[in-house]
Short mmCIF file of C-alpha atoms (C1' of nucleotides) in Angstrom, two decimals:
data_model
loop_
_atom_site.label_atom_id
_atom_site.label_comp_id
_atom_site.label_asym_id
_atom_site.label_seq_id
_atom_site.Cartn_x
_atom_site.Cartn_y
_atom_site.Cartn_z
CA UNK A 1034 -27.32 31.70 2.80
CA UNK A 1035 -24.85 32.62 5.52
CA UNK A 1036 -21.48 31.77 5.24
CA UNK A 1037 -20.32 30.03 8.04
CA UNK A 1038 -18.18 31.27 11.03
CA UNK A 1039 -15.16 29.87 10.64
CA UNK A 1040 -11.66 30.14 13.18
CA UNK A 1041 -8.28 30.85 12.00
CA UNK A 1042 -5.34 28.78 13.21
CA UNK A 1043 -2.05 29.49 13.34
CA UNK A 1044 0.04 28.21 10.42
CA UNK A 1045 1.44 24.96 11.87
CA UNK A 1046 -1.83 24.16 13.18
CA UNK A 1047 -3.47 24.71 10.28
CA UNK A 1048 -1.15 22.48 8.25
CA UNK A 1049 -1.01 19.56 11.11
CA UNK A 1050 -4.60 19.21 11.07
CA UNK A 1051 -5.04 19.04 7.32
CA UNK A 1052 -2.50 16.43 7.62
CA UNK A 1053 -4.04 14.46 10.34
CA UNK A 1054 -7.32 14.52 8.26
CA UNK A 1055 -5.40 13.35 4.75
CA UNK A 1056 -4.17 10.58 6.71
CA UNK A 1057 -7.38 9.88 8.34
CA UNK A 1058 -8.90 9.80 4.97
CA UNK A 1059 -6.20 7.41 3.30
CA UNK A 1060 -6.21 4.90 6.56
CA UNK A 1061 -9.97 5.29 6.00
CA UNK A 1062 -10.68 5.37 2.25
CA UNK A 1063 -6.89 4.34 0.68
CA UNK A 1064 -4.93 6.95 -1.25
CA UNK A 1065 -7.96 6.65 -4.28
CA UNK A 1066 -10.82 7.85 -1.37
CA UNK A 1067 -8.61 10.68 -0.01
CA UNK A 1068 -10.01 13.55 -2.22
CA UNK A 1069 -9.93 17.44 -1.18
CA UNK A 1070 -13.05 17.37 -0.32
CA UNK A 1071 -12.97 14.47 1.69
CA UNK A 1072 -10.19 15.71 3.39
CA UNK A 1073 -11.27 18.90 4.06
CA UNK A 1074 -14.75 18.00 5.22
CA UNK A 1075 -12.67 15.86 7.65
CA UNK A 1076 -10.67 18.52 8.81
CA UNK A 1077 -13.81 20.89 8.78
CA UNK A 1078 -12.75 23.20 6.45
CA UNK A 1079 -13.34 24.25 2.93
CA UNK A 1080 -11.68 22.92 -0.23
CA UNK A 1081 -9.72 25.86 -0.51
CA UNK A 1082 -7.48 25.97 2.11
CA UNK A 1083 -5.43 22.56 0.49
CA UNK A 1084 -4.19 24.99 -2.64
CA UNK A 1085 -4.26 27.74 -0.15
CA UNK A 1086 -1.36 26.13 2.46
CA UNK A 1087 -0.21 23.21 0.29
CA UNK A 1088 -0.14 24.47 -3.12
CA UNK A 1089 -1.56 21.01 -4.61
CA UNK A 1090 -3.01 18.22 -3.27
CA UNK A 1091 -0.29 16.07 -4.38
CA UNK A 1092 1.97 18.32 -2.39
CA UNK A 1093 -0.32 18.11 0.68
CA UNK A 1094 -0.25 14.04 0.44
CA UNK A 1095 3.43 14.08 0.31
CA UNK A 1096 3.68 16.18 3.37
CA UNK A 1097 1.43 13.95 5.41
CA UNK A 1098 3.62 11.03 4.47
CA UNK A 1099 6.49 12.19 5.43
CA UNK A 1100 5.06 13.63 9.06
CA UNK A 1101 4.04 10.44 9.40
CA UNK A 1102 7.29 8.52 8.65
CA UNK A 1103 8.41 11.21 11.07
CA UNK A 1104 5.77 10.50 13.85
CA UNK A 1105 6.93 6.88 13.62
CA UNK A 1106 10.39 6.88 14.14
CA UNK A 1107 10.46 9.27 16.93
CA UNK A 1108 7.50 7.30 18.77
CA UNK A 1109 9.50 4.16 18.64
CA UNK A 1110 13.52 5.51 19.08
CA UNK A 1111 11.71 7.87 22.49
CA UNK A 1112 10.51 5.02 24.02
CA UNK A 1113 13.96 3.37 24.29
CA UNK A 1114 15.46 6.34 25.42
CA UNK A 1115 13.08 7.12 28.18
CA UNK A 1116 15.56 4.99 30.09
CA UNK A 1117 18.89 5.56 31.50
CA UNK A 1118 19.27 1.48 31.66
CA UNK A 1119 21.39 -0.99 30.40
CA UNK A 1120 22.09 -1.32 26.85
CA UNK A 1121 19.73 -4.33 27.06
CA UNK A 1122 16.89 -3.03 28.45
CA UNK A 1123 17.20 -0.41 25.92
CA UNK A 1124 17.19 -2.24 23.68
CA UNK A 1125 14.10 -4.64 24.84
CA UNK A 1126 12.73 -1.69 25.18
CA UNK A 1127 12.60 -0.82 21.79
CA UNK A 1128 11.91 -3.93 20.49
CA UNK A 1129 9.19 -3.84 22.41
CA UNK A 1130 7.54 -0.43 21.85
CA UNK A 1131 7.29 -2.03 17.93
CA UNK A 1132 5.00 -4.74 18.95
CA UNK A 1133 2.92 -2.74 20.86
CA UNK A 1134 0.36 0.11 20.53
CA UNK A 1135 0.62 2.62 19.68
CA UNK A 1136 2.99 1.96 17.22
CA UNK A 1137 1.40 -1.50 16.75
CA UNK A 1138 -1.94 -0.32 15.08
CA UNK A 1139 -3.99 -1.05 12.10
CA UNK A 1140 -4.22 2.06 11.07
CA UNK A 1141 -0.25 2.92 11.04
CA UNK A 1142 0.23 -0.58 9.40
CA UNK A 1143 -2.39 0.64 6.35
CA UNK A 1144 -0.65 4.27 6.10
CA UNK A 1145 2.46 2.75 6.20
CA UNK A 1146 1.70 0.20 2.65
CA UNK A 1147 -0.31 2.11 1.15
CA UNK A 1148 2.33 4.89 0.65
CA UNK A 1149 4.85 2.26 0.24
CA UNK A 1150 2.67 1.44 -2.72
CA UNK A 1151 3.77 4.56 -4.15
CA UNK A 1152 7.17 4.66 -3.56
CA UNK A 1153 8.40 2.64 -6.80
CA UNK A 1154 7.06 5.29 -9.30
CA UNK A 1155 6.73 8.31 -6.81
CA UNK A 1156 10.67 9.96 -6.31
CA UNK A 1157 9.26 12.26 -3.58
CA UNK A 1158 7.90 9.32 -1.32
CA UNK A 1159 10.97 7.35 -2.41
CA UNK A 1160 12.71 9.90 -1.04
CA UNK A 1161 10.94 10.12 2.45
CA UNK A 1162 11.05 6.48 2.48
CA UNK A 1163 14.65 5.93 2.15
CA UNK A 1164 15.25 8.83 4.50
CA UNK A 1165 12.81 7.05 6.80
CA UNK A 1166 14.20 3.79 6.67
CA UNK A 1167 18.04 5.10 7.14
CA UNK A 1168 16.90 6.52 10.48
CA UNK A 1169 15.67 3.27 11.71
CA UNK A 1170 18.91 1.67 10.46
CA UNK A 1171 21.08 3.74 12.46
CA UNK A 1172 18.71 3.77 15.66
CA UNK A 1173 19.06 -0.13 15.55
CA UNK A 1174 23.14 0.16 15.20
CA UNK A 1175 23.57 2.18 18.22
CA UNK A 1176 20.80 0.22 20.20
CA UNK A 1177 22.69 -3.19 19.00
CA UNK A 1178 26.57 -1.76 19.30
CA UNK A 1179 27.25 -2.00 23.29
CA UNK A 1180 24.59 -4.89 23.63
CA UNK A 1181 26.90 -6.76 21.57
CA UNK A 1182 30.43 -5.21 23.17
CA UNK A 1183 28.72 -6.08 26.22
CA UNK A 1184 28.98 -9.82 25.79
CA UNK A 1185 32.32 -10.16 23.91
CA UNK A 1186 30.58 -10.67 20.42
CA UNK A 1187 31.75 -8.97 17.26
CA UNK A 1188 30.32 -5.33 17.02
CA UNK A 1189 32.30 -3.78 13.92
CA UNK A 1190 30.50 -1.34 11.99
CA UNK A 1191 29.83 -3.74 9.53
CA UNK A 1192 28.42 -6.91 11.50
CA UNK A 1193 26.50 -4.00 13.29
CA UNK A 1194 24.81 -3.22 10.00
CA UNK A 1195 24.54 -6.20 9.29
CA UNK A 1196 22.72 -6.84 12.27
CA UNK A 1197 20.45 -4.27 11.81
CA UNK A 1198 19.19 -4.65 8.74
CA UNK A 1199 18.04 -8.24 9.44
CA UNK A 1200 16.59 -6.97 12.85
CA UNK A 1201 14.74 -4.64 10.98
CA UNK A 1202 13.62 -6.85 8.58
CA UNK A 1203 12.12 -8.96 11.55
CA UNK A 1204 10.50 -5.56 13.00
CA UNK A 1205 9.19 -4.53 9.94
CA UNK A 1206 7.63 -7.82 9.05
CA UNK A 1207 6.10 -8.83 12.70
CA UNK A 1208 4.94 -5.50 13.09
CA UNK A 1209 2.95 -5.24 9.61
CA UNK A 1210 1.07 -9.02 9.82
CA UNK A 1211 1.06 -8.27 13.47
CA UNK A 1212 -0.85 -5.29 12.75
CA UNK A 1213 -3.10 -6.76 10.51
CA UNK A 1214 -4.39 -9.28 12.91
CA UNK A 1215 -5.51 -12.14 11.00
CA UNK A 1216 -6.68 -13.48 13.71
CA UNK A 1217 -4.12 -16.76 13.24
CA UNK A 1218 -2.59 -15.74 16.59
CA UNK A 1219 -2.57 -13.44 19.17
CA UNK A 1220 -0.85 -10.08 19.28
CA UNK A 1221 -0.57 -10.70 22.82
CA UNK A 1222 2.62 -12.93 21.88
CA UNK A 1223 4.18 -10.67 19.76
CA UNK A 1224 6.88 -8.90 22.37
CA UNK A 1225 7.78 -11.92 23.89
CA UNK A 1226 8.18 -13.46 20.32
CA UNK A 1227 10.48 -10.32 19.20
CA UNK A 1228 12.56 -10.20 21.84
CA UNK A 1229 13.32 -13.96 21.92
CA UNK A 1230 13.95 -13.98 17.95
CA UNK A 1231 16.06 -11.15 18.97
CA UNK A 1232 18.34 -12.37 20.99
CA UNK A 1233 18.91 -15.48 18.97
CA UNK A 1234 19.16 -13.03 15.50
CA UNK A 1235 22.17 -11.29 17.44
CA UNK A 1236 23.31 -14.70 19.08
CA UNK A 1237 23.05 -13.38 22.54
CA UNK A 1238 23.30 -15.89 25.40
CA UNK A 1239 19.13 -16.34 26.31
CA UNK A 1240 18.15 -14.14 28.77
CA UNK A 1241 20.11 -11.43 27.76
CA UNK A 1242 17.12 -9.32 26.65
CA UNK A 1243 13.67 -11.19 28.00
CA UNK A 1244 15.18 -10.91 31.64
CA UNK A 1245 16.00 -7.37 31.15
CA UNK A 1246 13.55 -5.86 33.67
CA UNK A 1247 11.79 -2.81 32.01
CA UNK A 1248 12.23 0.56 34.44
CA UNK A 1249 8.89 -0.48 36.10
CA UNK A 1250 9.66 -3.73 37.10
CA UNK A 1251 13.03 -2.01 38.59
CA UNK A 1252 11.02 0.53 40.58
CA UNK A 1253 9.01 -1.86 41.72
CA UNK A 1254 11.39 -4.38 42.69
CA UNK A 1255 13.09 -1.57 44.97
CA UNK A 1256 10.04 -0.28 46.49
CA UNK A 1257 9.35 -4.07 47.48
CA UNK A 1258 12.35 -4.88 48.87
CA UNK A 1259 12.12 -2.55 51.60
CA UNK A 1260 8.98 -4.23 53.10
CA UNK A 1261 10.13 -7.33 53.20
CA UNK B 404 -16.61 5.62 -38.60
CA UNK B 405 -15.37 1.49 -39.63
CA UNK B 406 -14.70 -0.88 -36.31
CA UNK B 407 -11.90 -2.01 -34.64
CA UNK B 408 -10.49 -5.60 -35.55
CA UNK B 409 -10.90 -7.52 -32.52
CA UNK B 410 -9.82 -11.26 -31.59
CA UNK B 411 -11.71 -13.68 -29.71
CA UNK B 412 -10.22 -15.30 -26.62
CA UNK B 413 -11.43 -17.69 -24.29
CA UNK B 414 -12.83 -16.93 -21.09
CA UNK B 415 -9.83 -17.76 -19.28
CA UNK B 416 -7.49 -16.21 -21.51
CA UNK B 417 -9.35 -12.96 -21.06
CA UNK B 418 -9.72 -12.85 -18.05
CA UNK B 419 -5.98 -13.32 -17.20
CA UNK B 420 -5.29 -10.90 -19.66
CA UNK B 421 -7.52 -8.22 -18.36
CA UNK B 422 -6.34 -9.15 -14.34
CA UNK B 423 -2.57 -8.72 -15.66
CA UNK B 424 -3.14 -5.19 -17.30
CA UNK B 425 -4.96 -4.82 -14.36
CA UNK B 426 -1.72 -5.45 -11.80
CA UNK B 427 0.47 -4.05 -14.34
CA UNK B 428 -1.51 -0.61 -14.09
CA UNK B 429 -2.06 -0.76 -10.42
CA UNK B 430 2.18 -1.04 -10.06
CA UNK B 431 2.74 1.64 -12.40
CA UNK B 432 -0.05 4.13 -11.49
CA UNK B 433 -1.49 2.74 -8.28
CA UNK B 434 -4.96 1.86 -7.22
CA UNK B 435 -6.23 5.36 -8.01
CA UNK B 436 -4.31 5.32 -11.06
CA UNK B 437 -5.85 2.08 -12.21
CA UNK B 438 -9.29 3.48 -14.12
CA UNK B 439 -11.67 1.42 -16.27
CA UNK B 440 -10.28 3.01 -19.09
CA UNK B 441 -6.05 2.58 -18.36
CA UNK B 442 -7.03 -1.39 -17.76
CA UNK B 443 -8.78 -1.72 -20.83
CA UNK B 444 -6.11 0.21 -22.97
CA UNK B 445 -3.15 -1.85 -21.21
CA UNK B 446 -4.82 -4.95 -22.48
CA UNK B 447 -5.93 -3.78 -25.70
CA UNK B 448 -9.66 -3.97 -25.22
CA UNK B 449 -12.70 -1.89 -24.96
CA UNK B 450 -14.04 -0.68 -21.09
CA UNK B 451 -17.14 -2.81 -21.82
CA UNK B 452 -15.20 -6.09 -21.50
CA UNK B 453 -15.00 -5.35 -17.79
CA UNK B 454 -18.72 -5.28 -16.77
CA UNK B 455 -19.06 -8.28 -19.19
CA UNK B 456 -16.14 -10.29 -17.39
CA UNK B 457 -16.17 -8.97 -13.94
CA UNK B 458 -19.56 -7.26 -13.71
CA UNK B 459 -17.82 -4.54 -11.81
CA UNK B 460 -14.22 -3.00 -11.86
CA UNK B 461 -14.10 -3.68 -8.09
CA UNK B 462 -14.23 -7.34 -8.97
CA UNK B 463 -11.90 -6.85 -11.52
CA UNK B 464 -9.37 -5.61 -8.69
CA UNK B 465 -10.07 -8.19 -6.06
CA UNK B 466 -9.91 -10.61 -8.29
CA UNK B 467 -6.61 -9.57 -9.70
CA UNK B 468 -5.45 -9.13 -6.21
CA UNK B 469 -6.00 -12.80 -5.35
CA UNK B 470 -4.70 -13.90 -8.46
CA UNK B 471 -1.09 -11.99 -7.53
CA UNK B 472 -1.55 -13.62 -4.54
CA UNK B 473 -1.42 -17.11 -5.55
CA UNK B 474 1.13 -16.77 -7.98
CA UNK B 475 3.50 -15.29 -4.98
CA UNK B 476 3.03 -18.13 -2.91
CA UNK B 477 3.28 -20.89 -5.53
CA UNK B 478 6.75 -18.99 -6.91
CA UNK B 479 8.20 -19.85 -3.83
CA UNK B 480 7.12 -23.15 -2.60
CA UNK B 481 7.34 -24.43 -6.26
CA UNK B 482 11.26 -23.32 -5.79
CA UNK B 483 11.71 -25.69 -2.63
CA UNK B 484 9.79 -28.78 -4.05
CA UNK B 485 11.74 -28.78 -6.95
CA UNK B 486 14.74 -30.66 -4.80
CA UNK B 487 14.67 -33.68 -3.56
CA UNK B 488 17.66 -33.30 -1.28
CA UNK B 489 17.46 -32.98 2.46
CA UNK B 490 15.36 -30.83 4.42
CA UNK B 491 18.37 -28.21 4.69
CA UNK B 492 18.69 -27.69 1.25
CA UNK B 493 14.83 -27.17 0.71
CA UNK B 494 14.70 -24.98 3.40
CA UNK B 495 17.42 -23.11 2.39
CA UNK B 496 16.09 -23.10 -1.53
CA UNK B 497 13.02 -21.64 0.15
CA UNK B 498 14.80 -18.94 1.83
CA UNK B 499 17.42 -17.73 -1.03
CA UNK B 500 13.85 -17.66 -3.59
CA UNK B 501 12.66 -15.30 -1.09
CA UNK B 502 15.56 -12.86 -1.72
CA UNK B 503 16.00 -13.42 -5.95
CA UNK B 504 14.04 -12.72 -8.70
CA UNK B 505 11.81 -13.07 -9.65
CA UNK B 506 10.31 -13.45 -6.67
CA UNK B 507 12.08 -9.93 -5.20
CA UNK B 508 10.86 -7.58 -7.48
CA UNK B 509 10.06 -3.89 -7.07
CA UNK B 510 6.57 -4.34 -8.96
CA UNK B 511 5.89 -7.29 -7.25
CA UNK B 512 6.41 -5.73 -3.42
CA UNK B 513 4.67 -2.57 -4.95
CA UNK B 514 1.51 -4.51 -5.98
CA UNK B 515 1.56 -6.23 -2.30
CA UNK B 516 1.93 -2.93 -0.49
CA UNK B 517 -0.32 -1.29 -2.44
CA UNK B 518 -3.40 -3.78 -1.51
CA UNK B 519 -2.02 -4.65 1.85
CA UNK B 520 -3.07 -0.76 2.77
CA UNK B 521 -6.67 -1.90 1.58
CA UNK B 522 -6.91 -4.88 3.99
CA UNK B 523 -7.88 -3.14 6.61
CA UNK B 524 -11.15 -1.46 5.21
CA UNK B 525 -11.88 -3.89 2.47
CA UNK B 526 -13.10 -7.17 4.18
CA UNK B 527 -12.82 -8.96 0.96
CA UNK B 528 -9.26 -8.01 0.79
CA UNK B 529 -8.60 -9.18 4.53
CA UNK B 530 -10.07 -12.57 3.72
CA UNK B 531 -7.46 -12.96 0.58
CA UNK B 532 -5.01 -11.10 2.91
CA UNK B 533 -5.45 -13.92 5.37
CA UNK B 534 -5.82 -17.17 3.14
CA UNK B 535 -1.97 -16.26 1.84
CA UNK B 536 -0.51 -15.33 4.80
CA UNK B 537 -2.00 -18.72 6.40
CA UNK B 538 -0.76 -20.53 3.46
CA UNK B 539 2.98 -19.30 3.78
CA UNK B 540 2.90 -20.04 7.40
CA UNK B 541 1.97 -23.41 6.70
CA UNK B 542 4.40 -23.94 4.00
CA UNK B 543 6.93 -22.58 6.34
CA UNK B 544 6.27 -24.96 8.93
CA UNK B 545 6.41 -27.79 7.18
CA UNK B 546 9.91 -26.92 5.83
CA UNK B 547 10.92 -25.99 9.40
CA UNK B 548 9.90 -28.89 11.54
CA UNK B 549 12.04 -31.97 9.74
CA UNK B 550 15.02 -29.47 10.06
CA UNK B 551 14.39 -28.87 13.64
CA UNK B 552 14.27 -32.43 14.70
CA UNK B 553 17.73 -33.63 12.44
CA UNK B 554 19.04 -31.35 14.66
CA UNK B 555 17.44 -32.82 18.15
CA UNK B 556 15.73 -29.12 18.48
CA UNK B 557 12.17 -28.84 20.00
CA UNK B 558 9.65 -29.45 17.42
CA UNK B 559 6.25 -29.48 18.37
CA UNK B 560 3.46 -28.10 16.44
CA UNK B 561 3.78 -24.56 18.68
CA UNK B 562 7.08 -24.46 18.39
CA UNK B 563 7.26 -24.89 15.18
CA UNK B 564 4.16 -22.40 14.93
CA UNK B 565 6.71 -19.70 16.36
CA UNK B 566 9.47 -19.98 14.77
CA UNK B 567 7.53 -19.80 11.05
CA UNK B 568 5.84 -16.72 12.60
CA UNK B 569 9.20 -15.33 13.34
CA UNK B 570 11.03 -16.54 10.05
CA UNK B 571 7.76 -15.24 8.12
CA UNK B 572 8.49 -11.79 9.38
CA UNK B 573 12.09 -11.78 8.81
CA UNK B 574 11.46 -12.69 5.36
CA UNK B 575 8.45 -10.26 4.74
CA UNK B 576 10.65 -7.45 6.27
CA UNK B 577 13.41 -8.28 4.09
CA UNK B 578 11.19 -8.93 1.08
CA UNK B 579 10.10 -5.43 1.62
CA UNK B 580 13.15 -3.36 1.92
CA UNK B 581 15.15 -5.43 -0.26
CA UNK B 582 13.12 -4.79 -3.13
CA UNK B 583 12.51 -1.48 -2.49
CA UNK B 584 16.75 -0.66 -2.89
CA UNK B 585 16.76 2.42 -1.19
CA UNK B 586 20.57 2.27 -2.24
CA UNK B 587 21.13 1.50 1.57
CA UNK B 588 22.92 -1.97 1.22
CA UNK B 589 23.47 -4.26 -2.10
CA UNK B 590 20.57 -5.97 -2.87
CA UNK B 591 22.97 -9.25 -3.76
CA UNK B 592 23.92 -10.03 0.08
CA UNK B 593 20.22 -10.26 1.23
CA UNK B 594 20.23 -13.83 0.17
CA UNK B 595 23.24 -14.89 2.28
CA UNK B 596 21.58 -12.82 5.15
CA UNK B 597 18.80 -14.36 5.30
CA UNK B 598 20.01 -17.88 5.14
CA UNK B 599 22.54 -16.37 8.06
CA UNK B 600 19.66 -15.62 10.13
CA UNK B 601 17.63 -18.08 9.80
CA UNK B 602 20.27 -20.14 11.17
CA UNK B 603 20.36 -18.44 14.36
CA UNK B 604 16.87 -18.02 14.75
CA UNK B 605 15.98 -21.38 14.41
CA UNK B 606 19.39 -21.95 16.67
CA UNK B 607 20.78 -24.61 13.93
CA UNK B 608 24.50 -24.95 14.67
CA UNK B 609 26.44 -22.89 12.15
CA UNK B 610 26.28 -23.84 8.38
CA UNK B 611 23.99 -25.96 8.17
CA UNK B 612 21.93 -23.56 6.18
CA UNK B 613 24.87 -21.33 4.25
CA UNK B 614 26.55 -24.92 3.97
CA UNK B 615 23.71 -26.87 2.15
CA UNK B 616 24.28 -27.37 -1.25
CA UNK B 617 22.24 -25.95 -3.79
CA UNK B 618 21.03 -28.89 -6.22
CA UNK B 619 23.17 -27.35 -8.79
CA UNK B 620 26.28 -26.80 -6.86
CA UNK B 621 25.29 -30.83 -6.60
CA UNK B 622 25.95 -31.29 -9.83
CA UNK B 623 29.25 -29.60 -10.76
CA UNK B 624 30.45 -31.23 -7.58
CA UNK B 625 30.13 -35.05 -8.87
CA UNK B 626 30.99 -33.94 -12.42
CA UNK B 627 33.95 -32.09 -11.38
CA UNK B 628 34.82 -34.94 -9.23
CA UNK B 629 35.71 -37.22 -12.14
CA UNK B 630 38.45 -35.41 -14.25
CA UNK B 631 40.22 -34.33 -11.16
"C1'" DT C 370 -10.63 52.68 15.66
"C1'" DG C 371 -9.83 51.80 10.95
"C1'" DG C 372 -7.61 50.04 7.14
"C1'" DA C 373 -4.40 46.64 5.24
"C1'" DT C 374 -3.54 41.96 4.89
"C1'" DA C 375 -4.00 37.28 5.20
"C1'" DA C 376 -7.18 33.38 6.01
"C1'" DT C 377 -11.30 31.23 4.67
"C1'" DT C 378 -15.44 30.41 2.07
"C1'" DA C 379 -18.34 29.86 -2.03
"C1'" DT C 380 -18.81 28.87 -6.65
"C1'" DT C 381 -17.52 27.66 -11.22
"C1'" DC C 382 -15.23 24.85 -14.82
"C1'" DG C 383 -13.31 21.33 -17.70
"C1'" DA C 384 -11.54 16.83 -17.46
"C1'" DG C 385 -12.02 12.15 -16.12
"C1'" DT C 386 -14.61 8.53 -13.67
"C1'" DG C 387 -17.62 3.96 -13.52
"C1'" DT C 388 -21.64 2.24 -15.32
"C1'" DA C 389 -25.26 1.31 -18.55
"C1'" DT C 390 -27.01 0.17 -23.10
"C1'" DA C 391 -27.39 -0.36 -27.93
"C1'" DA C 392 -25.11 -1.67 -32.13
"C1'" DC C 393 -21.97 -4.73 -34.40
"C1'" DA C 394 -19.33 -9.09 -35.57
"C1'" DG C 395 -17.73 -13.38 -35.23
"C1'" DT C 396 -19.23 -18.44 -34.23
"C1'" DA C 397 -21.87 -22.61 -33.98
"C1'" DG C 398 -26.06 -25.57 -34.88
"C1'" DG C 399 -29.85 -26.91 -37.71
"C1'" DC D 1483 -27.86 -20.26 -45.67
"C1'" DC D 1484 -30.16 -18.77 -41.96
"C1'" DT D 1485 -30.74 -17.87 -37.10
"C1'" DA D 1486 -29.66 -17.58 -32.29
"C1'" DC D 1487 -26.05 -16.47 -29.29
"C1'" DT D 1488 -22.39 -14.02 -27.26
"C1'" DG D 1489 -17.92 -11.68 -27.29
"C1'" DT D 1490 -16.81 -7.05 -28.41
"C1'" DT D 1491 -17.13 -2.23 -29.68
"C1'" DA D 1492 -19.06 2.31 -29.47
"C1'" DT D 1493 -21.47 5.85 -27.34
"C1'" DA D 1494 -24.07 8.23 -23.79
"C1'" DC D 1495 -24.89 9.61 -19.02
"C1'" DA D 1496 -24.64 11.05 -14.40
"C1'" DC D 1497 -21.38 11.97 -11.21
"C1'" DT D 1498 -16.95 13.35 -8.86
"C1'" DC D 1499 -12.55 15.07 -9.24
"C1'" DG D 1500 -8.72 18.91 -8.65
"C1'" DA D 1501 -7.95 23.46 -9.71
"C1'" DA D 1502 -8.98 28.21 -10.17
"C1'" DT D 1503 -11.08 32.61 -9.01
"C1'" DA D 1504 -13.85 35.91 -6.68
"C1'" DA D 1505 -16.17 37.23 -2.56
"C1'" DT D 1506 -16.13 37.44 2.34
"C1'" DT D 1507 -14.32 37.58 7.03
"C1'" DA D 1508 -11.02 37.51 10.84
"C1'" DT D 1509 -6.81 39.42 12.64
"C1'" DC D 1510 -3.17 42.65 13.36
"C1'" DC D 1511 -0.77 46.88 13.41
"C1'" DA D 1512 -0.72 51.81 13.25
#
DNA sequence: TGGATAATTATTCGAGTGTATAACAGTAGG
DNA sequence: CCTACTGTTATACACTCGAATAATTATCCA
């Protein structure tokens, strides 16, 4: 039998694709389904490479959690600050990016719970989770500070929190039955319905954030003025 | 080698039995962690009892998962019916059982999480998924609507639609984190929070949620009022 | 170019899994 | 009291799991 030919990575790579194929595997099959072998079939490798760059398995799972949490946050905090805008349109932007792909998928929503799952008897994805969730806490705060400054409303550190925490709570929960698509609405609705909710949540006169124009809708309202 | 003592229960009673030991082992160890074996043990049984109740220990799990289902959703609309006062204060009833116990509880949001990340392969688990997330909407709604039109606020059935899609992820959000304590916040404001806003996302004028009196607040009012 | 070193494969092993089945023990009806 | 029935236990089986180890191969540096 001939062994087969088989290319070496470079470290990082190595470790990134075993981690995109554990968390291929748990999306796929939950945490229960996600076994070596699976993974490393998945990742088209042999079993031995997990203890090999990981140690354990349990220390490979952990590590895919937490570049995922990581993967998250930066997708969603990026796409607000692609834009030198407003303070609003920041911040619609980022309300936005959450109800829509690709941080709006399925398969992020299932990653996301099952791992949750784990947190309560698990220290080490408590751990990433808190991290995790302290992150989005303080991207909210700095999205929501001069919104709020902007319009003569309260913006302490404390209301900010405040603030935050229930936006997030509103994120957090749109974005996971969102996700899941029950098929009881449309996800079509969602980033109109988030940034409404949003600007009531923060008591912002209406408008405030759904007439934000995003940076297309600004280029393109420039280039059109000119011809007309 | 003599035999083990055993009780007879009825059908019922074992089966709840075995679909509690069931959740109890899936919030302590997981789904993986939850084995023919651990169930059994947990509720002081033999592994055959499964096949003989359930036929399968799949069964076993989806049927335990529909059974934490209901009792979520009953916990908390049971805690609004059981006033008789204005739409406010069931509303608001509805909203603070949300964010106590027992209804915010770490094994509880584990459990959730942990079979929320199976929706999305597990079609039987998407259909219970579905059934209690419709059912909360509904119940939402219905507490919504009277309290939108004491207040001369829009209250058609879409409107109404949106706003328990909205509230529903607020709560969910905060349902999540909050029981969760990542150590982030106290776990004691979420209930004001929430009642907070809810107020603004439903666009009540000020205290008409944080103001309503709970039934027994009710009470010590009028008997207070007498020896003063 | 050749040898050292690290990356990768192949294989083995004991423990644990869900399921199946037979033996046992309470219970109810005649 | 006996018999049929079924809830329950006990045991066996085939399979998969994670981990470990040895053999093999690619890469790099001298």
């Amino acid at each position: 039998m001939s062994r087969k030919a088989f290319q070496r990575l470079t470290l990082d790579d190595r470790r990134r694709s075993l981690m995109e194929a554990t968390l291929t595997c748990v999306a796929r099959d939950g945490l229960q389904g996600a076994t070596v072998r699976r993974i490393t079939e998945e990742a088209g490798v042999t079993l031995g490479l997990v203890r090999h760059y990981f140690g354990s398995k349990d220390e490979l799972i952990r590590s895919a959690y937490a570049y995922l949490i990581g993967q998250l946050t930066s997708q969603a905090s990026e796409s607000s600050k692609q834009s030198e805008g407003a303070p609003e349109v920041q911040l619609a932007l980022f309300l936005r990016a959450n109800m829509t792909r690709p941080n709006l998928s399925e398969r992020n929503v299932s990653l996301w719970a099952t791992f949750i799952g784990r947190v309560r008897s698990d220290s080490t994805f408590a751990e990433i989770h808190r991290e995790g969730y302290r992150e989005f806490l303080t991207v909210l705060e700095t999205l929501i500070e001069p919104v709020l400054a902007a319009h003569g409303l309260p913006h302490g550190a404390a209301a900010c929190k405040r603030h935050a925490i229930a936006l997030n709570g509103l994120i957090d929960g749109l974005w996971m039955e969102g996700s899941l698509n029950s098929g009881l609405y449309s996800q079509a609705m969602l980033p109109d319905l988030v940034i409404e909710a949003s600007e009531r949540l923060l008591a912002l006169p209406p408008g405030v954030l759904s007439q934000a124009p995003t940076p297309l809708e600004e280029q393109r309202l420039t280039s059109c003025a000119m011809p007309e």
